[in-house]
Amino acid sequence: MLGIRKVYQMLMNNVVPSLGVVPHSNTSLSTSNKIINEAQAQESRAKALITIFGMDKDGRIAKDKACKVVKQLGLVKEDNDESSFYMLEEQLEAKKVFLELEQEEKREKEQLLRQAFKVFDEDGDGFIDAKEIKRVLMCLGLDNGWDMKEIEKMIKVVDLNLDGKVDFQEFELMMG
C-alpha cells in the first residue's frame, strides 16, 4: 500500500502536468515572487486535485470517481478493485463507530467519577481536603483509626499542584 506522500508525488508527477499545471520551481526569485509563485502553485495543485477527484460543490468526493482514480494509480489490485475500495470504506466506517463507542465509554466513566468526587466533596467547593476524606472513610468504616496527618500524607501523594487538596483532575488520575 502506498503512503500519502507517494500518492501525492504520483499525482504531481503524472497527472497534474497533463492538466497543464506547472509545479513550483526552485529558481532564485525575489522573496515576494517566491510567495506569489508558491501561492499560485498551491492553487493550481488544489484545482488539479479537485478536477482529478471530481469533488462535488459540497466539498465531498464522489465514490465512483475516487475509486476510478485509485484504480488508475494502481493503489488496489486489478482483479478486485471496487470491492477492495469499498472494503476499505467499510473498515473506516467501523473504526469511526468504534471511536464513537470509546468516547461514550469515556463520558460515562467521567460522569461516574464526578459523582464519586461529589460524595467526597461535602462542601461543594471543587476540592477534597483531609477532613472530607476522613469523613467518607469513617462513614464507609474504612478509616482504620487513621489520624489527620496520615490522611494528609495520602493527599500529598496525588496532589500534583501542591495546594494541599485534591481537585477533580487529581482525583481522576488517582482513580484511573
mmCIF file of C-alpha atoms in Angstrom:
data_model
loop_
_atom_site.group_PDB
_atom_site.id
_atom_site.type_symbol
_atom_site.label_atom_id
_atom_site.label_comp_id
_atom_site.label_asym_id
_atom_site.label_seq_id
_atom_site.Cartn_x
_atom_site.Cartn_y
_atom_site.Cartn_z
ATOM 1 C CA MET A 1 0.000 0.000 0.000
ATOM 2 C CA LEU A 2 1.378 3.424 -0.917
ATOM 3 C CA GLY A 3 1.654 6.243 1.580
ATOM 4 C CA ILE A 4 0.015 9.630 1.108
ATOM 5 C CA ARG A 5 3.320 11.230 0.065
ATOM 6 C CA LYS A 6 3.831 8.645 -2.659
ATOM 7 C CA VAL A 7 0.273 9.160 -3.958
ATOM 8 C CA TYR A 8 0.809 12.936 -3.910
ATOM 9 C CA GLN A 9 4.079 12.562 -5.818
ATOM 10 C CA MET A 10 2.396 10.312 -8.371
ATOM 11 C CA LEU A 11 -0.371 12.866 -8.848
ATOM 12 C CA MET A 12 2.058 15.768 -9.129
ATOM 13 C CA ASN A 13 4.450 13.961 -11.485
ATOM 14 C CA ASN A 14 1.994 12.120 -13.730
ATOM 15 C CA VAL A 15 -1.487 13.585 -13.627
ATOM 16 C CA VAL A 16 -1.043 17.284 -12.850
ATOM 17 C CA PRO A 17 1.312 18.028 -15.803
ATOM 18 C CA SER A 18 -1.238 16.519 -18.174
ATOM 19 C CA LEU A 19 -3.703 19.144 -16.946
ATOM 20 C CA GLY A 20 -1.284 21.942 -17.855
ATOM 21 C CA VAL A 21 -0.394 22.831 -14.283
ATOM 22 C CA VAL A 22 3.184 23.987 -13.780
ATOM 23 C CA PRO A 23 4.673 22.809 -10.469
ATOM 24 C CA HIS A 24 6.640 25.194 -8.278
ATOM 25 C CA SER A 25 10.235 25.571 -9.426
ATOM 26 C CA ASN A 26 13.283 26.248 -7.286
ATOM 27 C CA THR A 27 14.715 29.059 -9.434
ATOM 28 C CA SER A 28 16.003 32.022 -7.497
ATOM 29 C CA LEU A 29 13.398 34.776 -7.374
ATOM 30 C CA SER A 30 12.831 37.618 -5.003
ATOM 31 C CA THR A 31 11.021 36.732 -1.788
ATOM 32 C CA SER A 32 7.735 38.306 -2.869
ATOM 33 C CA ASN A 33 7.840 36.496 -6.232
ATOM 34 C CA LYS A 34 8.516 33.216 -4.423
ATOM 35 C CA ILE A 35 5.495 33.760 -2.180
ATOM 36 C CA ILE A 36 3.271 34.643 -5.138
ATOM 37 C CA ASN A 37 4.521 31.691 -7.186
ATOM 38 C CA GLU A 38 4.080 29.324 -4.230
ATOM 39 C CA ALA A 39 0.512 30.571 -3.703
ATOM 40 C CA GLN A 40 -0.223 30.128 -7.407
ATOM 41 C CA ALA A 41 1.302 26.646 -7.345
ATOM 42 C CA GLN A 42 -0.783 25.697 -4.312
ATOM 43 C CA GLU A 43 -3.928 26.990 -6.009
ATOM 44 C CA SER A 44 -3.066 25.112 -9.196
ATOM 45 C CA ARG A 45 -2.472 21.918 -7.247
ATOM 46 C CA ALA A 46 -5.788 22.298 -5.438
ATOM 47 C CA LYS A 47 -7.633 22.854 -8.723
ATOM 48 C CA ALA A 48 -5.913 19.834 -10.233
ATOM 49 C CA LEU A 49 -6.863 17.591 -7.320
ATOM 50 C CA ILE A 50 -10.457 18.837 -7.422
ATOM 51 C CA THR A 51 -10.553 18.116 -11.147
ATOM 52 C CA ILE A 52 -8.966 14.692 -10.719
ATOM 53 C CA PHE A 53 -11.233 13.565 -7.912
ATOM 54 C CA GLY A 54 -14.411 15.216 -9.206
ATOM 55 C CA MET A 55 -15.239 16.997 -5.987
ATOM 56 C CA ASP A 56 -18.896 17.972 -5.524
ATOM 57 C CA LYS A 57 -19.959 21.508 -4.653
ATOM 58 C CA ASP A 58 -20.356 20.474 -1.004
ATOM 59 C CA GLY A 59 -16.650 19.530 -0.854
ATOM 60 C CA ARG A 60 -17.240 15.781 -0.976
ATOM 61 C CA ILE A 61 -15.582 13.425 -3.422
ATOM 62 C CA ALA A 62 -17.839 11.121 -5.436
ATOM 63 C CA LYS A 63 -17.129 7.484 -4.505
ATOM 64 C CA ASP A 64 -17.107 6.218 -8.065
ATOM 65 C CA LYS A 65 -14.688 8.953 -9.205
ATOM 66 C CA ALA A 66 -12.375 8.324 -6.244
ATOM 67 C CA CYS A 67 -12.488 4.580 -6.938
ATOM 68 C CA LYS A 68 -11.567 5.193 -10.579
ATOM 69 C CA VAL A 69 -8.599 7.402 -9.628
ATOM 70 C CA VAL A 70 -7.416 4.865 -7.058
ATOM 71 C CA LYS A 71 -7.560 2.153 -9.747
ATOM 72 C CA GLN A 72 -5.682 4.295 -12.270
ATOM 73 C CA LEU A 73 -2.940 4.983 -9.745
ATOM 74 C CA GLY A 74 -2.597 1.253 -9.116
ATOM 75 C CA LEU A 75 -3.345 1.542 -5.421
ATOM 76 C CA VAL A 76 -5.604 -1.537 -5.408
ATOM 77 C CA LYS A 77 -5.382 -4.915 -7.143
ATOM 78 C CA GLU A 78 -6.847 -5.042 -10.649
ATOM 79 C CA ASP A 79 -8.954 -8.176 -10.138
ATOM 80 C CA ASN A 80 -10.932 -6.869 -7.196
ATOM 81 C CA ASP A 81 -10.558 -3.083 -7.310
ATOM 82 C CA GLU A 82 -14.045 -1.974 -6.434
ATOM 83 C CA SER A 83 -14.578 -4.447 -3.608
ATOM 84 C CA SER A 84 -11.165 -3.514 -2.133
ATOM 85 C CA PHE A 85 -12.119 0.133 -2.253
ATOM 86 C CA TYR A 86 -15.457 -0.488 -0.556
ATOM 87 C CA MET A 87 -13.875 -2.836 1.998
ATOM 88 C CA LEU A 88 -11.522 -0.011 2.955
ATOM 89 C CA GLU A 89 -14.515 2.296 3.253
ATOM 90 C CA GLU A 90 -16.291 -0.226 5.495
ATOM 91 C CA GLN A 91 -13.185 -0.553 7.673
ATOM 92 C CA LEU A 92 -13.033 3.217 8.071
ATOM 93 C CA GLU A 93 -16.733 3.316 8.987
ATOM 94 C CA ALA A 94 -16.242 0.524 11.545
ATOM 95 C CA LYS A 95 -13.314 2.420 13.053
ATOM 96 C CA LYS A 96 -15.478 5.531 13.304
ATOM 97 C CA VAL A 97 -18.211 3.584 15.139
ATOM 98 C CA PHE A 98 -15.589 2.072 17.469
ATOM 99 C CA LEU A 99 -14.184 5.525 18.269
ATOM 100 C CA GLU A 100 -17.684 6.841 19.000
ATOM 101 C CA LEU A 101 -18.304 3.938 21.400
ATOM 102 C CA GLU A 102 -14.955 4.557 23.053
ATOM 103 C CA GLN A 103 -15.813 8.244 23.521
ATOM 104 C CA GLU A 104 -19.195 7.310 25.010
ATOM 105 C CA GLU A 105 -17.485 4.965 27.477
ATOM 106 C CA LYS A 106 -15.088 7.772 28.458
ATOM 107 C CA ARG A 107 -18.014 10.132 29.041
ATOM 108 C CA GLU A 108 -19.798 7.538 31.207
ATOM 109 C CA LYS A 109 -16.626 6.878 33.213
ATOM 110 C CA GLU A 110 -16.079 10.602 33.756
ATOM 111 C CA GLN A 111 -19.697 11.012 34.876
ATOM 112 C CA LEU A 112 -19.287 8.200 37.434
ATOM 113 C CA LEU A 113 -16.027 9.733 38.654
ATOM 114 C CA ARG A 114 -17.720 13.121 39.036
ATOM 115 C CA GLN A 115 -20.469 11.533 41.132
ATOM 116 C CA ALA A 116 -17.869 9.806 43.309
ATOM 117 C CA PHE A 117 -15.957 13.085 43.618
ATOM 118 C CA LYS A 118 -19.133 14.810 44.834
ATOM 119 C CA VAL A 119 -19.504 12.183 47.567
ATOM 120 C CA PHE A 120 -16.104 13.213 48.929
ATOM 121 C CA ASP A 121 -16.501 16.963 48.233
ATOM 122 C CA GLU A 122 -19.019 17.604 51.001
ATOM 123 C CA ASP A 123 -18.864 21.407 50.899
ATOM 124 C CA GLY A 124 -19.042 21.516 47.080
ATOM 125 C CA ASP A 125 -16.011 23.771 46.661
ATOM 126 C CA GLY A 126 -14.494 21.589 43.931
ATOM 127 C CA PHE A 127 -11.752 20.211 46.172
ATOM 128 C CA ILE A 128 -11.378 17.297 48.555
ATOM 129 C CA ASP A 129 -9.463 18.086 51.721
ATOM 130 C CA ALA A 130 -8.265 15.828 54.540
ATOM 131 C CA LYS A 131 -11.394 16.394 56.667
ATOM 132 C CA GLU A 132 -13.673 15.331 53.832
ATOM 133 C CA ILE A 133 -11.642 12.179 53.167
ATOM 134 C CA LYS A 134 -11.687 11.338 56.876
ATOM 135 C CA ARG A 135 -15.487 11.767 56.963
ATOM 136 C CA VAL A 136 -16.085 9.457 53.978
ATOM 137 C CA LEU A 137 -13.676 6.818 55.274
ATOM 138 C CA MET A 138 -15.441 6.855 58.656
ATOM 139 C CA CYS A 139 -18.865 6.537 57.000
ATOM 140 C CA LEU A 140 -17.639 3.550 54.998
ATOM 141 C CA GLY A 141 -15.956 2.005 58.033
ATOM 142 C CA LEU A 142 -12.561 2.222 56.332
ATOM 143 C CA ASP A 143 -10.791 4.812 58.469
ATOM 144 C CA ASN A 144 -8.799 2.166 60.404
ATOM 145 C CA GLY A 145 -8.008 4.732 63.064
ATOM 146 C CA TRP A 146 -6.007 6.937 60.704
ATOM 147 C CA ASP A 147 -5.306 10.384 62.107
ATOM 148 C CA MET A 148 -5.346 13.586 60.043
ATOM 149 C CA LYS A 149 -1.555 13.559 59.481
ATOM 150 C CA GLU A 150 -1.783 10.152 57.782
ATOM 151 C CA ILE A 151 -4.668 11.323 55.593
ATOM 152 C CA GLU A 152 -2.712 14.477 54.674
ATOM 153 C CA LYS A 153 0.180 12.207 53.615
ATOM 154 C CA MET A 154 -2.289 10.343 51.369
ATOM 155 C CA ILE A 155 -3.314 13.648 49.795
ATOM 156 C CA LYS A 156 0.322 14.622 49.127
ATOM 157 C CA VAL A 157 0.731 11.503 47.006
ATOM 158 C CA VAL A 158 -1.925 12.670 44.488
ATOM 159 C CA ASP A 159 -1.698 16.454 44.994
ATOM 160 C CA LEU A 160 0.128 17.418 41.802
ATOM 161 C CA ASN A 161 -0.250 21.190 42.190
ATOM 162 C CA LEU A 162 0.753 21.074 45.876
ATOM 163 C CA ASP A 163 -2.224 23.041 47.174
ATOM 164 C CA GLY A 164 -2.980 20.540 49.954
ATOM 165 C CA LYS A 165 -6.278 19.487 48.350
ATOM 166 C CA VAL A 166 -7.382 17.069 45.637
ATOM 167 C CA ASP A 167 -9.135 18.619 42.621
ATOM 168 C CA PHE A 168 -11.115 16.598 40.079
ATOM 169 C CA GLN A 169 -8.195 16.062 37.665
ATOM 170 C CA GLU A 170 -6.030 14.727 40.508
ATOM 171 C CA PHE A 171 -8.930 12.548 41.691
ATOM 172 C CA GLU A 172 -9.392 11.233 38.156
ATOM 173 C CA LEU A 173 -5.709 10.331 37.897
ATOM 174 C CA MET A 174 -5.811 8.675 41.295
ATOM 175 C CA MET A 175 -8.858 6.586 40.352
ATOM 176 C CA GLY A 176 -7.559 5.996 36.775
#
